[in-house]
């Protein structure tokens, strides 16, 4: 008998429910094939619930989710809710409350997928970004003084703890070792300007690397140069590790070179706790309910969830099915231009398992 996993499902806003539906279809097909049981519990957190009740993430829901094996999330963000409320109240709140200190974002160009980078293909675009996910500029440290006056002051502080930086770096070194590609870990920072924050990152990087990961080659690139190399020579990267803010920015760039938000998946990982998997694009309100959004990012997030849960064969099978669909079926990864509906893409991936 295979294992049973309890999954909290948060379809969320906009096109979230549509892509989660296809993701679950594929996950269920994989579960059947690999003899796993997925027990799903759905939570209606998101813009609609907030508008109805004023609640973002109820304490009782959070306590239930703490007992689960993983969270599968669609999208958070509602056009009628002021920006920040849902993002902070649900997404960031879950990341922080569950101490999901790694944001894992693979940048992998699948066969048949168009990339805006000329003369680069799947051979050249295949790296992973490890983004610190609980500290930095996202910590909420700072404030506004003399608000609304001409003397107004706004301060937002990047918080970098030795513990937070070390655990993130360690995860990245282990991943680089395990990937076994070029065994190169690049620290992306800004040591020439952010001379406190990235001084800590850089020292910890070399200390840990030298002490415990002598088989991993260490590289360093400033964040602006990282953006440049991601376009010019993406093949130079194997694993990139960086702080929360830089990681947020460079992974949107990464999503574009791997074919867009239709395919980019991410995991908010607590290696010792409950992790959360999501397509990294937003709720795409204008496509909501039209059955045209690309579900592959959500499907890939589902595969990543299985991989992190330890079901690597099932995860690989989903990834192979996705690659077959991108290589042989889809005309484009963009919403409305795939040549198939959201439902049909989910059906194809599920049937190829
Ligand atoms: C992401 C998103 C979030 C972030 C927003 C919605 C708070 O952009 O997951 O990358 O900045 O982390
Ligand atoms: Mn982002």
CSV table of C-alpha atoms and ligand atoms in Angstrom, one decimal:
chain,number,residue,atom,x,y,z
A,1,UNK,CA,0.0,0.0,0.0
A,2,UNK,CA,1.3,3.4,-0.9
A,3,UNK,CA,1.3,6.4,1.4
A,4,UNK,CA,-1.5,8.8,2.2
A,5,UNK,CA,-0.9,12.5,2.0
A,6,UNK,CA,-3.2,15.2,3.4
A,7,UNK,CA,-3.2,18.2,1.2
A,8,UNK,CA,-4.8,21.6,2.0
A,9,UNK,CA,-6.1,23.0,-1.3
A,10,UNK,CA,-6.5,26.8,-1.6
A,11,UNK,CA,-7.8,27.6,-5.0
A,12,UNK,CA,-7.9,31.3,-4.2
A,13,UNK,CA,-8.8,34.1,-6.6
A,14,UNK,CA,-9.3,34.7,-10.3
A,15,UNK,CA,-8.1,31.8,-12.5
A,16,UNK,CA,-6.7,30.1,-9.4
A,17,UNK,CA,-9.6,27.6,-9.1
A,18,UNK,CA,-9.4,26.7,-12.8
A,19,UNK,CA,-5.7,25.9,-12.7
A,20,UNK,CA,-6.0,24.1,-9.4
A,21,UNK,CA,-8.8,21.9,-10.8
A,22,UNK,CA,-6.5,20.8,-13.6
A,23,UNK,CA,-3.6,20.4,-11.2
A,24,UNK,CA,-5.7,18.1,-9.0
A,25,UNK,CA,-6.9,16.1,-12.0
A,26,UNK,CA,-3.2,15.4,-12.9
A,27,UNK,CA,-2.2,14.7,-9.3
A,28,UNK,CA,-5.1,12.3,-8.9
A,29,UNK,CA,-4.1,10.5,-12.1
A,30,UNK,CA,-0.5,10.3,-10.8
A,31,UNK,CA,-1.7,9.1,-7.4
A,32,UNK,CA,-3.6,6.3,-9.0
A,33,UNK,CA,-0.7,5.2,-11.1
A,34,UNK,CA,1.8,5.3,-8.3
A,35,UNK,CA,-0.5,3.9,-5.6
A,36,UNK,CA,-0.7,7.0,-3.5
A,37,UNK,CA,-3.7,8.4,-1.7
A,38,UNK,CA,-4.3,12.2,-1.7
A,39,UNK,CA,-6.8,13.4,0.9
A,40,UNK,CA,-7.7,16.9,0.0
A,41,UNK,CA,-9.4,19.6,2.1
A,42,UNK,CA,-10.4,22.8,0.4
A,43,UNK,CA,-10.1,26.2,2.0
A,44,UNK,CA,-11.9,29.2,0.5
A,45,UNK,CA,-9.3,31.8,1.5
A,46,UNK,CA,-9.1,34.7,-0.9
A,47,UNK,CA,-10.7,37.9,-2.1
A,48,UNK,CA,-14.3,36.7,-2.2
A,49,UNK,CA,-14.2,35.4,1.4
A,50,UNK,CA,-12.5,38.6,2.5
A,51,UNK,CA,-15.2,40.7,0.9
A,52,UNK,CA,-17.9,38.6,2.5
A,53,UNK,CA,-16.4,38.3,6.0
A,54,UNK,CA,-13.5,40.7,6.3
A,55,UNK,CA,-11.3,37.7,7.2
A,56,UNK,CA,-8.1,36.8,5.4
A,57,UNK,CA,-6.6,33.8,7.1
A,58,UNK,CA,-8.7,32.6,10.1
A,59,UNK,CA,-6.6,31.3,13.0
A,60,UNK,CA,-8.6,28.0,13.0
A,61,UNK,CA,-7.9,27.4,9.3
A,62,UNK,CA,-4.2,28.0,9.9
A,63,UNK,CA,-4.2,25.6,12.8
A,64,UNK,CA,-5.8,22.9,10.6
A,65,UNK,CA,-3.3,23.5,7.9
A,66,UNK,CA,-0.4,23.0,10.3
A,67,UNK,CA,-1.5,19.4,10.6
A,68,UNK,CA,-1.4,18.8,6.8
A,69,UNK,CA,1.4,17.3,4.7
A,70,UNK,CA,1.4,20.1,2.1
A,71,UNK,CA,-0.6,23.0,0.7
A,72,UNK,CA,-1.6,23.4,-2.9
A,73,UNK,CA,-2.4,27.0,-3.8
A,74,UNK,CA,-3.9,28.6,-6.9
A,75,UNK,CA,-3.6,32.3,-6.8
A,76,UNK,CA,-4.1,35.2,-4.4
A,77,UNK,CA,-5.1,38.7,-5.6
A,78,UNK,CA,-8.5,40.3,-6.3
A,79,UNK,CA,-9.2,43.4,-8.4
A,80,UNK,CA,-11.7,44.8,-5.9
A,81,UNK,CA,-9.4,44.4,-2.9
A,82,UNK,CA,-6.7,46.9,-2.1
A,83,UNK,CA,-3.3,45.6,-3.1
A,84,UNK,CA,-1.4,44.1,-0.1
A,85,UNK,CA,-4.3,43.0,2.0
A,86,UNK,CA,-4.6,39.5,0.5
A,87,UNK,CA,-1.0,39.1,-0.4
A,88,UNK,CA,0.2,39.9,3.1
A,89,UNK,CA,-2.8,38.4,4.9
A,90,UNK,CA,-2.7,35.1,3.1
A,91,UNK,CA,0.3,34.4,1.0
A,92,UNK,CA,3.0,36.0,3.1
A,93,UNK,CA,1.2,35.1,6.3
A,94,UNK,CA,1.3,31.4,5.4
A,95,UNK,CA,5.0,31.6,4.4
A,96,UNK,CA,5.9,33.2,7.7
A,97,UNK,CA,3.6,31.3,10.0
A,98,UNK,CA,4.7,28.0,8.6
A,99,UNK,CA,8.3,29.1,8.4
A,100,UNK,CA,8.6,28.2,4.7
A,101,UNK,CA,12.1,29.6,4.5
A,102,UNK,CA,12.9,28.5,1.0
A,103,UNK,CA,11.2,29.7,-2.1
A,104,UNK,CA,12.3,27.2,-4.8
A,105,UNK,CA,11.9,28.3,-8.4
A,106,UNK,CA,13.2,26.2,-11.2
A,107,UNK,CA,13.9,28.0,-14.5
A,108,UNK,CA,13.7,25.3,-17.1
A,109,UNK,CA,12.8,25.7,-20.7
A,110,UNK,CA,10.8,22.7,-21.8
A,111,UNK,CA,11.0,21.3,-25.4
A,112,UNK,CA,8.9,23.1,-27.9
A,113,UNK,CA,8.5,26.2,-25.7
A,114,UNK,CA,9.3,29.6,-27.2
A,115,UNK,CA,11.8,31.7,-25.3
A,116,UNK,CA,12.5,35.4,-26.1
A,117,UNK,CA,16.2,34.7,-25.9
A,118,UNK,CA,17.6,34.1,-29.4
A,119,UNK,CA,19.7,31.0,-30.0
A,120,UNK,CA,19.1,29.5,-26.6
A,121,UNK,CA,17.2,26.3,-26.0
A,122,UNK,CA,16.4,23.7,-23.3
A,123,UNK,CA,20.1,22.8,-23.2
A,124,UNK,CA,21.0,26.4,-22.1
A,125,UNK,CA,18.1,27.3,-19.9
A,126,UNK,CA,17.9,24.9,-16.9
A,127,UNK,CA,18.7,26.3,-13.5
A,128,UNK,CA,17.1,26.8,-10.1
A,129,UNK,CA,16.7,29.8,-8.0
A,130,UNK,CA,16.7,29.4,-4.2
A,131,UNK,CA,15.1,32.5,-2.8
A,132,UNK,CA,15.2,33.1,1.0
A,133,UNK,CA,11.5,33.4,1.9
A,134,UNK,CA,11.0,34.7,5.4
A,135,UNK,CA,13.4,37.6,5.9
A,136,UNK,CA,15.0,40.5,4.0
A,137,UNK,CA,12.8,43.4,3.0
A,138,UNK,CA,9.8,41.2,3.5
A,139,UNK,CA,10.2,41.1,7.2
A,140,UNK,CA,7.9,44.0,7.8
A,141,UNK,CA,10.5,45.9,9.8
A,142,UNK,CA,10.3,49.7,9.4
A,143,UNK,CA,7.7,52.4,9.5
A,144,UNK,CA,6.5,55.8,8.5
A,145,UNK,CA,7.2,58.9,10.5
A,146,UNK,CA,5.3,62.2,10.2
A,147,UNK,CA,3.0,60.6,7.7
A,148,UNK,CA,1.3,63.0,5.3
A,149,UNK,CA,3.6,65.9,6.2
A,150,UNK,CA,6.3,67.4,4.1
A,151,UNK,CA,8.8,65.9,6.6
A,152,UNK,CA,7.6,62.4,6.1
A,153,UNK,CA,10.1,59.6,6.5
A,154,UNK,CA,9.6,56.0,5.2
A,155,UNK,CA,12.0,53.3,6.4
A,156,UNK,CA,11.9,49.7,5.3
A,157,UNK,CA,14.7,47.5,6.7
A,158,UNK,CA,16.2,44.4,5.3
A,159,UNK,CA,16.5,41.9,8.1
A,160,UNK,CA,19.2,39.2,7.6
A,161,UNK,CA,19.8,36.8,10.5
A,162,UNK,CA,22.8,34.5,10.7
A,163,UNK,CA,20.4,31.6,11.2
A,164,UNK,CA,18.1,32.6,8.4
A,165,UNK,CA,20.9,33.1,5.9
A,166,UNK,CA,22.7,29.9,6.9
A,167,UNK,CA,19.7,27.6,6.6
A,168,UNK,CA,19.0,29.1,3.2
A,169,UNK,CA,22.5,28.7,2.0
A,170,UNK,CA,22.8,25.2,3.3
A,171,UNK,CA,19.6,24.2,1.5
A,172,UNK,CA,21.1,25.7,-1.7
A,173,UNK,CA,24.4,23.9,-1.3
A,174,UNK,CA,22.6,20.6,-0.7
A,175,UNK,CA,20.4,21.1,-3.8
A,176,UNK,CA,23.4,21.9,-5.9
A,177,UNK,CA,25.2,18.8,-4.8
A,178,UNK,CA,22.1,16.7,-5.4
A,179,UNK,CA,21.3,18.1,-8.8
A,180,UNK,CA,24.7,17.0,-9.8
A,181,UNK,CA,24.8,19.2,-12.9
A,182,UNK,CA,27.8,21.5,-13.0
A,183,UNK,CA,27.8,21.6,-9.2
A,184,UNK,CA,28.0,25.4,-9.3
A,185,UNK,CA,26.2,27.6,-6.7
A,186,UNK,CA,26.0,31.3,-7.5
A,187,UNK,CA,25.4,33.8,-4.7
A,188,UNK,CA,23.4,36.7,-6.1
A,189,UNK,CA,23.8,39.8,-4.0
A,190,UNK,CA,24.9,43.4,-4.0
A,191,UNK,CA,28.1,43.4,-2.0
A,192,UNK,CA,29.3,46.7,-3.5
A,193,UNK,CA,26.4,48.7,-2.0
A,194,UNK,CA,24.5,46.6,0.6
A,195,UNK,CA,27.7,46.1,2.5
A,196,UNK,CA,26.1,44.9,5.7
A,197,UNK,CA,23.5,42.5,4.5
A,198,UNK,CA,25.5,40.9,1.8
A,199,UNK,CA,28.7,40.9,3.9
A,200,UNK,CA,26.9,38.5,6.1
A,201,UNK,CA,25.6,36.4,3.2
A,202,UNK,CA,29.0,36.3,1.5
A,203,UNK,CA,30.9,35.3,4.7
A,204,UNK,CA,28.4,32.6,5.5
A,205,UNK,CA,28.4,31.4,1.9
A,206,UNK,CA,32.2,30.8,1.9
A,207,UNK,CA,32.3,29.4,5.4
A,208,UNK,CA,29.6,26.8,4.8
A,209,UNK,CA,30.9,26.0,1.3
A,210,UNK,CA,34.5,25.6,2.4
A,211,UNK,CA,33.6,23.6,5.5
A,212,UNK,CA,30.9,21.3,4.2
A,213,UNK,CA,30.5,21.4,0.5
A,214,UNK,CA,34.0,21.2,-1.0
A,215,UNK,CA,32.6,19.6,-4.2
A,216,UNK,CA,30.4,22.6,-5.0
A,217,UNK,CA,32.0,25.4,-6.9
A,218,UNK,CA,31.2,28.9,-5.5
A,219,UNK,CA,30.5,31.9,-7.7
A,220,UNK,CA,29.3,35.3,-6.9
A,221,UNK,CA,27.3,37.8,-9.0
A,222,UNK,CA,25.7,41.2,-8.2
A,223,UNK,CA,22.0,41.2,-8.8
A,224,UNK,CA,22.2,43.6,-11.7
A,225,UNK,CA,24.8,41.4,-13.4
A,226,UNK,CA,22.7,38.3,-12.6
A,227,UNK,CA,19.9,39.8,-14.7
A,228,UNK,CA,22.3,40.5,-17.5
A,229,UNK,CA,23.8,36.9,-17.5
A,230,UNK,CA,20.3,35.3,-17.2
A,231,UNK,CA,19.6,36.8,-20.6
A,232,UNK,CA,23.0,36.7,-22.2
A,233,UNK,CA,24.4,33.4,-20.9
A,234,UNK,CA,21.7,31.5,-18.9
A,235,UNK,CA,23.8,28.3,-19.4
A,236,UNK,CA,26.3,29.6,-16.8
A,237,UNK,CA,23.8,29.0,-14.0
A,238,UNK,CA,23.1,25.8,-12.2
A,239,UNK,CA,21.8,27.0,-8.8
A,240,UNK,CA,21.4,30.6,-7.8
A,241,UNK,CA,20.9,31.5,-4.1
A,242,UNK,CA,19.7,35.0,-3.1
A,243,UNK,CA,17.7,37.1,-0.6
A,244,UNK,CA,13.9,37.5,-0.6
A,245,UNK,CA,13.6,40.7,-2.6
A,246,UNK,CA,16.2,39.9,-5.3
A,247,UNK,CA,14.8,36.5,-5.6
A,248,UNK,CA,11.3,37.9,-6.2
A,249,UNK,CA,12.7,40.1,-9.0
A,250,UNK,CA,15.0,37.6,-10.8
A,251,UNK,CA,12.4,34.8,-10.8
A,252,UNK,CA,10.0,36.9,-12.8
A,253,UNK,CA,12.8,37.4,-15.3
A,254,UNK,CA,13.4,33.7,-15.0
A,255,UNK,CA,9.8,32.9,-15.7
A,256,UNK,CA,9.9,34.9,-18.9
A,257,UNK,CA,12.9,33.1,-20.3
A,258,UNK,CA,11.4,29.7,-19.6
A,259,UNK,CA,8.2,30.6,-21.5
A,260,UNK,CA,6.2,32.8,-19.3
A,261,UNK,CA,3.9,32.7,-16.3
A,262,UNK,CA,1.9,29.8,-17.9
A,263,UNK,CA,4.7,27.4,-17.0
A,264,UNK,CA,6.5,28.9,-14.0
A,265,UNK,CA,6.0,27.0,-10.7
A,266,UNK,CA,7.4,27.5,-7.2
A,267,UNK,CA,7.5,25.9,-3.9
A,268,UNK,CA,7.5,27.6,-0.5
A,269,UNK,CA,9.4,25.1,1.5
A,270,UNK,CA,9.9,24.3,5.1
A,271,UNK,CA,12.1,21.2,4.9
A,272,UNK,CA,11.1,20.3,8.4
A,273,UNK,CA,7.4,21.3,8.2
A,274,UNK,CA,4.5,22.1,5.9
A,275,UNK,CA,5.3,23.4,2.4
A,276,UNK,CA,3.2,25.2,-0.1
A,277,UNK,CA,3.2,24.9,-3.9
A,278,UNK,CA,1.9,27.4,-6.4
A,279,UNK,CA,2.1,28.6,-9.9
A,280,UNK,CA,4.0,31.9,-9.5
A,281,UNK,CA,1.8,34.0,-11.9
A,282,UNK,CA,-1.0,36.0,-10.4
A,283,UNK,CA,-4.8,35.5,-10.4
A,284,UNK,CA,-5.1,36.9,-14.0
A,285,UNK,CA,-8.6,38.4,-13.4
A,286,UNK,CA,-9.2,39.2,-17.1
A,287,UNK,CA,-9.1,35.5,-18.1
A,288,UNK,CA,-11.2,34.2,-15.2
A,289,UNK,CA,-13.9,31.7,-16.0
A,290,UNK,CA,-13.0,31.6,-19.7
A,291,UNK,CA,-11.3,28.2,-19.7
A,292,UNK,CA,-8.3,29.7,-21.5
A,293,UNK,CA,-5.6,30.0,-18.8
A,294,UNK,CA,-2.6,27.7,-19.0
A,295,UNK,CA,-2.7,25.2,-16.2
A,296,UNK,CA,0.8,23.9,-16.7
A,297,UNK,CA,2.4,26.1,-14.0
A,298,UNK,CA,-0.1,24.7,-11.5
A,299,UNK,CA,0.5,21.2,-12.8
A,300,UNK,CA,4.2,21.6,-12.4
A,301,UNK,CA,3.7,23.0,-8.9
A,302,UNK,CA,1.8,19.8,-8.2
A,303,UNK,CA,4.8,17.8,-9.5
A,304,UNK,CA,7.1,19.8,-7.2
A,305,UNK,CA,4.8,19.0,-4.3
A,306,UNK,CA,5.1,15.3,-4.9
A,307,UNK,CA,8.8,15.5,-5.3
A,308,UNK,CA,9.2,17.4,-2.0
A,309,UNK,CA,6.9,14.8,-0.3
A,310,UNK,CA,9.4,12.2,-1.5
A,311,UNK,CA,7.4,10.8,-4.4
A,312,UNK,CA,10.0,11.4,-7.0
A,313,UNK,CA,8.8,8.8,-9.5
A,314,UNK,CA,5.4,10.3,-9.6
A,315,UNK,CA,6.8,13.8,-9.9
A,316,UNK,CA,9.1,12.8,-12.8
A,317,UNK,CA,6.2,11.1,-14.6
A,318,UNK,CA,4.2,14.4,-14.5
A,319,UNK,CA,7.1,16.4,-15.7
A,320,UNK,CA,7.6,14.0,-18.6
A,321,UNK,CA,4.0,14.3,-19.5
A,322,UNK,CA,4.2,18.1,-19.4
A,323,UNK,CA,7.2,18.0,-21.7
A,324,UNK,CA,5.4,15.8,-24.2
A,325,UNK,CA,2.5,18.3,-24.2
A,326,UNK,CA,4.8,21.3,-24.7
A,327,UNK,CA,6.8,19.5,-27.3
A,328,UNK,CA,4.0,18.0,-29.4
A,329,UNK,CA,0.7,19.8,-28.7
A,330,UNK,CA,0.6,23.4,-27.5
A,331,UNK,CA,0.9,26.2,-30.0
A,332,UNK,CA,1.9,28.7,-27.3
A,333,UNK,CA,2.0,28.8,-23.5
A,334,UNK,CA,0.0,32.1,-23.4
A,335,UNK,CA,-3.6,32.2,-22.2
A,336,UNK,CA,-6.0,31.9,-25.1
A,337,UNK,CA,-3.3,30.9,-27.5
A,338,UNK,CA,-2.5,27.4,-26.6
A,339,UNK,CA,-4.7,25.8,-29.3
A,340,UNK,CA,-6.5,24.0,-26.4
A,341,UNK,CA,-8.7,25.0,-23.5
A,342,UNK,CA,-7.5,24.8,-19.9
A,343,UNK,CA,-9.5,21.7,-19.4
A,344,UNK,CA,-8.1,20.0,-22.5
A,345,UNK,CA,-4.5,20.7,-21.4
A,346,UNK,CA,-5.2,19.1,-18.0
A,347,UNK,CA,-6.8,16.1,-19.7
A,348,UNK,CA,-3.8,15.7,-22.1
A,349,UNK,CA,-1.3,15.7,-19.3
A,350,UNK,CA,-3.4,13.3,-17.2
A,351,UNK,CA,-3.9,10.9,-20.0
A,352,UNK,CA,-0.1,10.8,-20.8
A,353,UNK,CA,0.8,9.6,-17.4
B,1,LIG,C1,5.7,36.1,-5.5
B,1,LIG,C2,4.8,37.3,-5.4
B,1,LIG,C3,4.6,37.7,-4.0
B,1,LIG,C4,6.0,38.1,-3.5
B,1,LIG,C5,3.6,38.8,-3.7
B,1,LIG,C6,2.3,38.5,-4.3
B,1,LIG,C7,3.5,39.2,-2.3
B,1,LIG,O1,5.2,38.3,-6.2
B,1,LIG,O2,5.3,35.0,-5.0
B,1,LIG,O3,6.8,36.2,-6.1
B,1,LIG,O4,6.4,39.2,-3.6
B,1,LIG,O5,6.7,37.2,-2.9
B,2,LIG,MN1,7.0,37.8,-7.3
